[in-house]
Short mmCIF file of C-alpha atoms in Angstrom, two decimals:
data_model
loop_
_atom_site.label_atom_id
_atom_site.label_comp_id
_atom_site.label_asym_id
_atom_site.label_seq_id
_atom_site.Cartn_x
_atom_site.Cartn_y
_atom_site.Cartn_z
CA MET A 19 9.90 -7.06 -24.18
CA PRO A 20 8.61 -5.40 -20.97
CA PRO A 21 6.18 -7.44 -18.82
CA ARG A 22 2.51 -6.77 -19.38
CA SER A 23 0.59 -4.81 -16.78
CA THR A 24 -1.52 -6.83 -14.34
CA ALA A 25 -4.39 -4.47 -15.19
CA ASN A 26 -4.83 -6.62 -18.29
CA HIS A 27 -6.15 -9.52 -16.24
CA LEU A 28 -7.09 -8.24 -12.75
CA SER A 29 -10.34 -6.44 -12.02
CA TYR A 30 -9.05 -3.58 -9.90
CA ASP A 31 -12.55 -2.24 -9.25
CA LEU A 32 -13.57 -5.34 -7.25
CA ARG A 33 -10.78 -5.58 -4.66
CA PRO A 34 -12.13 -4.53 -1.25
CA ALA A 35 -8.86 -5.09 0.63
CA LYS A 36 -6.98 -3.03 -1.95
CA GLN A 37 -9.51 -0.22 -1.66
CA THR A 38 -9.21 -0.36 2.13
CA GLU A 39 -5.44 -0.03 1.80
CA ARG A 40 -5.88 3.01 -0.45
CA MET A 41 -8.10 4.71 2.09
CA ILE A 42 -5.61 3.98 4.89
CA ILE A 43 -2.84 5.69 2.90
CA VAL A 44 -5.15 8.65 2.29
CA ASP A 45 -5.72 8.88 6.05
CA VAL A 46 -1.96 8.80 6.73
CA LEU A 47 -1.62 11.81 4.41
CA LYS A 48 -4.57 13.58 6.04
CA SER A 49 -2.83 13.11 9.39
CA ALA A 50 0.28 14.70 7.87
CA SER A 51 -1.86 17.65 6.76
CA ASP A 52 -3.18 17.97 10.31
CA ILE A 53 0.36 18.58 11.64
CA GLY A 54 1.06 21.26 9.05
CA LEU A 55 2.55 19.50 6.02
CA PRO A 56 0.98 21.09 2.88
CA ILE A 57 0.03 17.77 1.26
CA ARG A 58 -2.50 19.33 -1.14
CA ASN A 59 0.42 21.20 -2.75
CA TYR A 60 2.46 18.03 -3.26
CA ARG A 61 2.99 16.08 -6.45
CA TYR A 62 1.62 12.53 -6.56
CA LEU A 63 3.75 9.91 -8.33
CA GLY A 64 2.04 6.58 -8.89
CA MET A 65 1.10 3.77 -11.24
CA GLY A 66 -2.50 4.39 -12.25
CA ALA A 67 -2.76 1.73 -15.00
CA ASN A 68 -6.04 2.33 -16.87
CA ARG A 69 -8.36 3.00 -13.91
CA PHE A 70 -6.50 5.57 -11.73
CA TYR A 71 -8.35 4.73 -8.51
CA ASP A 72 -5.61 6.00 -6.20
CA PHE A 73 -5.26 9.18 -8.28
CA VAL A 74 -8.96 9.96 -7.89
CA LEU A 75 -8.73 9.43 -4.13
CA MET A 76 -5.61 11.58 -3.84
CA HIS A 77 -7.41 14.43 -5.55
CA LYS A 78 -10.83 14.13 -3.95
CA TYR A 79 -9.74 13.41 -0.38
CA VAL A 80 -6.32 15.08 -0.14
CA GLY A 81 -6.59 17.81 -2.79
CA ILE A 82 -3.49 17.00 -4.86
CA LYS A 83 -3.64 18.42 -8.41
CA ASP A 84 -0.13 17.68 -9.72
CA MET A 85 0.18 14.02 -10.74
CA VAL A 86 2.42 11.66 -12.71
CA SER A 87 1.40 8.12 -13.62
CA LEU A 88 4.06 5.67 -14.82
CA GLU A 89 3.09 2.85 -17.18
CA HIS A 90 5.82 0.54 -18.47
CA ASP A 91 3.56 -1.57 -20.70
CA PRO A 92 3.29 0.13 -24.15
CA LYS A 93 -0.20 -1.29 -24.82
CA MET A 94 -1.52 -0.32 -21.40
CA TYR A 95 0.04 3.11 -21.86
CA GLU A 96 -2.34 3.79 -24.77
CA ARG A 97 -5.32 2.71 -22.68
CA ALA A 98 -4.09 4.79 -19.75
CA LYS A 99 -3.91 7.92 -21.90
CA PHE A 100 -7.47 7.27 -23.10
CA ASN A 101 -8.85 6.65 -19.60
CA VAL A 102 -7.01 9.39 -17.69
CA PRO A 103 -9.70 11.07 -15.52
CA PHE A 104 -8.11 14.48 -14.92
CA GLY A 105 -6.24 16.85 -17.19
CA PHE A 106 -3.50 17.41 -14.62
CA ILE A 107 -2.33 13.76 -14.69
CA ASP A 108 0.83 13.34 -16.78
CA VAL A 109 0.90 9.73 -18.04
CA GLN A 110 4.42 8.63 -18.98
CA ASN A 111 5.50 5.42 -20.72
CA LYS A 112 8.43 4.84 -18.35
CA ASN A 113 9.47 2.54 -15.57
CA VAL A 114 10.47 3.90 -12.18
CA SER A 115 14.24 3.89 -12.69
CA THR A 116 14.00 5.78 -16.00
CA PHE A 117 11.68 8.39 -14.54
CA VAL A 118 13.66 8.95 -11.35
CA ALA A 119 16.95 9.26 -13.25
CA ALA A 120 15.55 12.07 -15.42
CA ASP A 121 13.38 13.86 -12.85
CA ALA A 122 14.71 16.81 -10.85
CA TYR A 123 12.48 15.86 -7.88
CA VAL A 124 12.06 19.54 -7.02
CA GLN A 125 8.43 19.46 -5.88
CA PRO A 126 7.48 17.86 -2.59
CA THR A 127 6.30 14.38 -3.55
CA VAL A 128 4.05 11.59 -2.40
CA ALA A 129 5.21 8.49 -4.28
CA TRP A 130 3.31 5.21 -4.23
CA LEU A 131 5.12 2.56 -6.24
CA ASP A 132 2.59 -0.23 -6.68
CA TYR A 133 4.58 -2.97 -8.42
CA ASP A 134 3.05 -5.71 -10.54
CA GLY A 135 5.38 -8.52 -9.50
CA GLY A 136 7.38 -9.93 -6.64
CA VAL A 137 10.35 -8.57 -4.79
CA GLY A 138 13.61 -8.33 -6.75
CA PRO A 139 16.81 -6.33 -7.23
CA HIS A 140 15.03 -3.79 -9.47
CA ILE A 141 12.81 -2.68 -6.58
CA VAL A 142 15.81 -2.23 -4.30
CA ARG A 143 17.51 -0.14 -7.01
CA ASP A 144 14.39 2.02 -7.35
CA ILE A 145 14.30 2.61 -3.58
CA THR A 146 17.98 3.53 -3.58
CA ASP A 147 17.54 5.95 -6.49
CA ILE A 148 14.57 7.66 -4.84
CA GLY A 149 16.43 7.84 -1.53
CA VAL A 150 19.05 10.07 -3.15
CA LYS A 151 16.49 12.55 -4.51
CA THR A 152 13.87 12.58 -1.78
CA LYS A 153 13.45 15.91 0.03
CA VAL A 154 12.52 16.44 3.68
CA GLY A 155 8.75 16.05 3.95
CA ASP A 156 8.40 13.60 1.05
CA PHE A 157 6.44 10.36 1.36
CA LEU A 158 7.20 6.95 -0.17
CA PHE A 159 4.89 3.91 -0.19
CA LEU A 160 5.76 0.55 -1.76
CA THR A 161 3.40 -2.29 -2.66
CA VAL A 162 4.81 -5.65 -3.75
CA TYR A 163 3.44 -9.15 -4.35
CA GLY A 164 3.87 -11.03 -1.08
CA GLY A 165 4.54 -14.46 -2.51
CA PRO A 166 7.74 -15.84 -4.00
CA PRO A 167 8.63 -14.10 -7.29
CA ARG A 168 8.30 -16.26 -10.40
CA VAL A 169 11.96 -17.19 -10.42
CA LEU A 170 11.58 -18.81 -6.97
CA GLN A 171 8.20 -20.50 -7.24
CA GLU A 172 9.59 -23.93 -8.17
CA LYS A 173 12.58 -23.77 -5.80
CA ASN A 174 12.83 -25.28 -2.32
CA GLN A 175 13.49 -23.21 0.78
CA GLU A 176 17.27 -23.64 0.72
CA GLU A 177 17.38 -22.52 -2.91
CA ARG A 178 15.07 -19.58 -2.23
CA LEU A 179 17.16 -18.31 0.66
CA ALA A 180 20.38 -18.69 -1.34
CA TRP A 181 18.87 -16.80 -4.30
CA LEU A 182 17.74 -13.93 -2.10
CA GLN A 183 21.13 -13.68 -0.44
CA ASP A 184 22.99 -13.86 -3.78
CA ASN A 185 20.72 -11.45 -5.69
CA MET A 186 19.48 -9.05 -3.02
CA GLY A 187 22.72 -8.71 -1.08
CA ALA A 188 22.72 -7.07 2.34
CA VAL A 189 19.01 -6.16 2.28
CA ALA A 190 18.17 -9.88 2.55
CA GLY A 191 20.41 -10.27 5.60
CA ASP A 192 17.50 -10.47 8.07
CA VAL A 193 15.63 -13.13 6.08
CA VAL A 194 15.79 -16.57 7.68
CA PHE A 195 14.92 -20.06 6.50
CA ASP A 196 11.37 -20.06 7.90
CA ASP A 197 10.56 -16.79 6.11
CA VAL A 198 10.85 -18.25 2.62
CA GLU A 199 8.16 -20.90 2.72
CA ASN A 200 5.01 -19.92 0.82
CA ALA A 201 2.83 -19.07 3.81
CA SER A 202 5.41 -16.82 5.48
CA PHE A 203 7.03 -15.29 2.40
CA PRO A 204 5.35 -11.90 3.08
CA ASP A 205 7.61 -11.73 6.16
CA ALA A 206 10.64 -12.05 3.89
CA VAL A 207 9.31 -9.31 1.61
CA ILE A 208 8.68 -6.92 4.52
CA LYS A 209 12.17 -7.54 5.91
CA ILE A 210 13.76 -6.85 2.53
CA LEU A 211 11.77 -3.65 1.95
CA ARG A 212 12.46 -2.34 5.46
CA SER A 213 16.17 -3.01 5.04
CA ALA A 214 16.20 -1.38 1.58
CA LEU A 215 14.53 1.74 3.00
CA ARG A 216 17.01 1.91 5.87
CA ASN A 217 19.97 1.57 3.50
CA ALA A 218 18.58 4.09 0.99
CA PHE A 219 18.42 6.86 3.58
CA ALA A 220 21.31 5.81 5.83
CA ALA A 221 23.73 8.41 4.43
CA ARG A 222 21.29 11.31 4.71
CA ARG A 223 21.99 13.84 7.45
CA ASP A 224 19.14 16.25 6.74
CA GLY A 225 16.40 13.94 7.97
CA TYR A 226 15.29 10.43 8.85
CA PHE A 227 12.99 8.02 7.02
CA SER A 228 10.23 7.06 9.45
CA ILE A 229 8.17 3.99 8.60
CA LEU A 230 4.51 4.82 9.26
CA MET A 231 2.67 1.74 8.02
CA GLN A 232 3.14 -1.82 6.90
CA VAL A 233 0.16 -3.96 5.97
CA GLU A 234 -0.63 -7.31 4.42
CA TYR A 235 -3.79 -8.15 2.53
CA SER A 236 -5.15 -10.53 -0.07
CA ASP A 237 -8.06 -10.14 -2.45
CA SER A 238 -6.73 -12.96 -4.61
CA SER A 239 -2.95 -12.87 -4.10
CA PRO A 240 -0.92 -11.95 -1.01
CA MET A 241 0.31 -8.35 -1.12
CA VAL A 242 2.39 -6.25 1.24
CA THR A 243 2.64 -2.47 1.53
CA ILE A 244 5.17 -0.51 3.52
CA GLY A 245 5.52 3.25 3.58
CA GLY A 246 6.57 6.31 5.45
CA ALA A 247 8.07 9.75 5.19
CA PHE A 248 11.49 11.38 5.15
CA LEU A 249 11.14 13.84 7.99
CA ALA A 250 13.20 16.40 9.83
CA ASN A 251 13.92 16.00 13.53
CA GLY A 252 10.78 16.72 15.49
CA GLN A 253 8.31 15.95 12.70
CA ALA A 254 7.91 12.19 13.16
CA ALA A 255 6.64 12.26 16.75
CA PRO A 256 3.65 14.59 16.18
CA LEU A 257 2.70 12.71 13.01
CA LYS A 258 2.75 9.36 14.80
CA ASP A 259 0.76 10.87 17.66
CA LYS A 260 -1.86 12.07 15.18
CA MET A 261 -1.96 8.63 13.55
CA LYS A 262 -2.52 7.01 16.94
CA LEU A 263 -5.79 8.93 17.14
CA HIS A 264 -7.01 8.11 13.63
CA LEU A 265 -5.20 4.84 12.80
CA PRO A 266 -4.39 3.19 16.15
CA PHE A 267 -4.26 -0.31 14.67
CA LEU A 268 -1.18 0.46 12.51
CA ARG A 269 1.22 0.81 15.48
CA PRO A 270 4.25 2.04 13.50
CA GLU A 271 6.31 2.43 16.67
CA GLN A 272 6.17 -1.36 17.15
CA ASP A 273 7.21 -2.26 13.58
CA LYS A 274 4.15 -4.50 13.36
CA THR A 275 2.52 -5.62 10.13
CA TYR A 276 -1.23 -5.14 10.15
CA GLN A 277 -3.33 -7.69 8.29
CA ILE A 278 -6.35 -6.31 6.44
CA ARG A 279 -8.85 -9.12 6.90
CA SER A 280 -11.57 -9.87 4.38
CA LEU A 281 -14.75 -10.76 6.27
CA HIS A 282 -16.93 -11.32 3.17
CA LEU A 283 -20.05 -9.93 4.82
CA THR A 284 -23.44 -9.56 3.19
CA GLU A 285 -25.06 -6.12 3.20
CA ARG A 286 -27.34 -7.12 6.10
CA GLU A 287 -24.34 -8.41 8.03
CA LYS A 288 -22.43 -5.17 7.36
CA ALA A 289 -25.34 -3.17 8.75
CA LEU A 290 -25.33 -5.43 11.80
CA PHE A 291 -21.56 -5.00 12.25
CA ASP A 292 -21.88 -1.22 11.88
CA ARG A 293 -24.07 -1.21 14.97
CA ALA A 294 -22.34 -4.03 16.87
CA THR A 295 -18.89 -2.43 16.69
CA THR A 296 -20.06 1.06 17.67
CA LYS A 297 -22.10 0.05 20.74
CA LYS A 298 -21.27 -1.74 23.99
CA LYS A 299 -19.75 -5.19 23.70
CA THR A 300 -22.83 -6.60 25.42
CA SER A 301 -25.20 -5.18 22.79
CA SER A 302 -27.94 -7.28 21.25
CA GLU A 303 -26.38 -6.71 17.81
CA ARG A 304 -23.13 -8.32 18.92
CA LYS A 305 -25.06 -11.25 20.41
CA THR A 306 -26.88 -11.67 17.10
CA ALA A 307 -23.57 -11.63 15.22
CA ARG A 308 -22.13 -14.21 17.60
CA ALA A 309 -25.13 -16.43 16.94
CA LEU A 310 -24.28 -16.22 13.23
CA GLY A 311 -20.81 -17.56 13.98
CA PHE A 312 -18.74 -14.37 14.20
CA ARG A 313 -16.09 -13.97 16.89
CA ASP A 314 -14.13 -11.27 18.73
CA LYS A 315 -11.39 -11.15 16.08
CA ASP A 316 -14.05 -10.39 13.45
CA PHE A 317 -15.48 -7.54 15.51
CA GLN A 318 -12.00 -6.11 16.13
CA ALA A 319 -11.07 -6.24 12.45
CA TYR A 320 -14.28 -4.50 11.45
CA GLU A 321 -13.94 -1.89 14.20
CA ASP A 322 -10.40 -1.07 13.02
CA LEU A 323 -11.45 -0.58 9.41
CA ILE A 324 -15.05 0.62 9.62
CA ARG A 325 -14.15 4.01 8.11
CA PHE A 326 -12.25 2.49 5.19
CA LEU A 327 -14.22 -0.54 4.03
CA PRO A 328 -15.80 -0.01 0.59
CA ARG A 329 -19.44 -0.67 -0.30
CA TYR A 330 -20.08 -2.15 -3.75
CA VAL A 331 -23.44 -2.00 -5.47
CA GLU A 332 -24.70 -3.03 -8.88
CA ALA A 333 -26.13 -0.26 -10.98
CA ILE A 334 -28.29 -1.09 -14.00
CA VAL A 335 -28.29 1.76 -16.52
#
């Protein structure tokens, strides 16, 4: 029996860090459009569950109108078909490996594989399979639970490291003992995904997979996202230069993981931060925020993400 979709028990419409991550990915693609890649003519391959938030954003902000949503859970598949927002979204009751094996991968593609569970051999296989079919100019983003997968949750660090080395093979080669404790397990996940991406594209001679972003966040559970594009020589540098202007905090050239912080601000505090982070650092608004207990790291986090943070309101109809 296939695992049930997390959409059955997570409220995806109330996850501010997740929505921030979505908007960051949209901005990466808009930067790619700015350097001449025809992103609006791409196909979007994702996992929309029954709400399709990323699909709506990809259409409204990037202009994509050719979409495939994969749903492995048979019950959620029926709900997905009912809730699909646009007629051009093809909802398929398949997992990634089944879809990739059968798909010709002819169209230029933006793929965002947003997995329900933790890191495991199946994700590495999916990355390898996609690496064979990816064309120059294609994008691939991966989101994975940042904590230990279920099979490791009751194991100690020695057992966790041994399991990763035995079951993940060479892609776990950079993982060290300190990476596998609960608090630092996202580091292990990032290392495994980076290594899997390197291996998947290592044999290609027509381009190079350039990692453009890696972020960590937590609305309720730790999550990590890593992504980039398979580009021809000369394409990566202008794209990264464009991203430095619009997304300077990502720093892909330094292989750094950016943490999307949740500040849990009230609406009045958000209005205060809007002003405090767009005026001089000696402004009265910043002094007021400091008096409320906020610090420089809070201002910096808000300044980084001011364009991406969602606003939620209650509507009574």
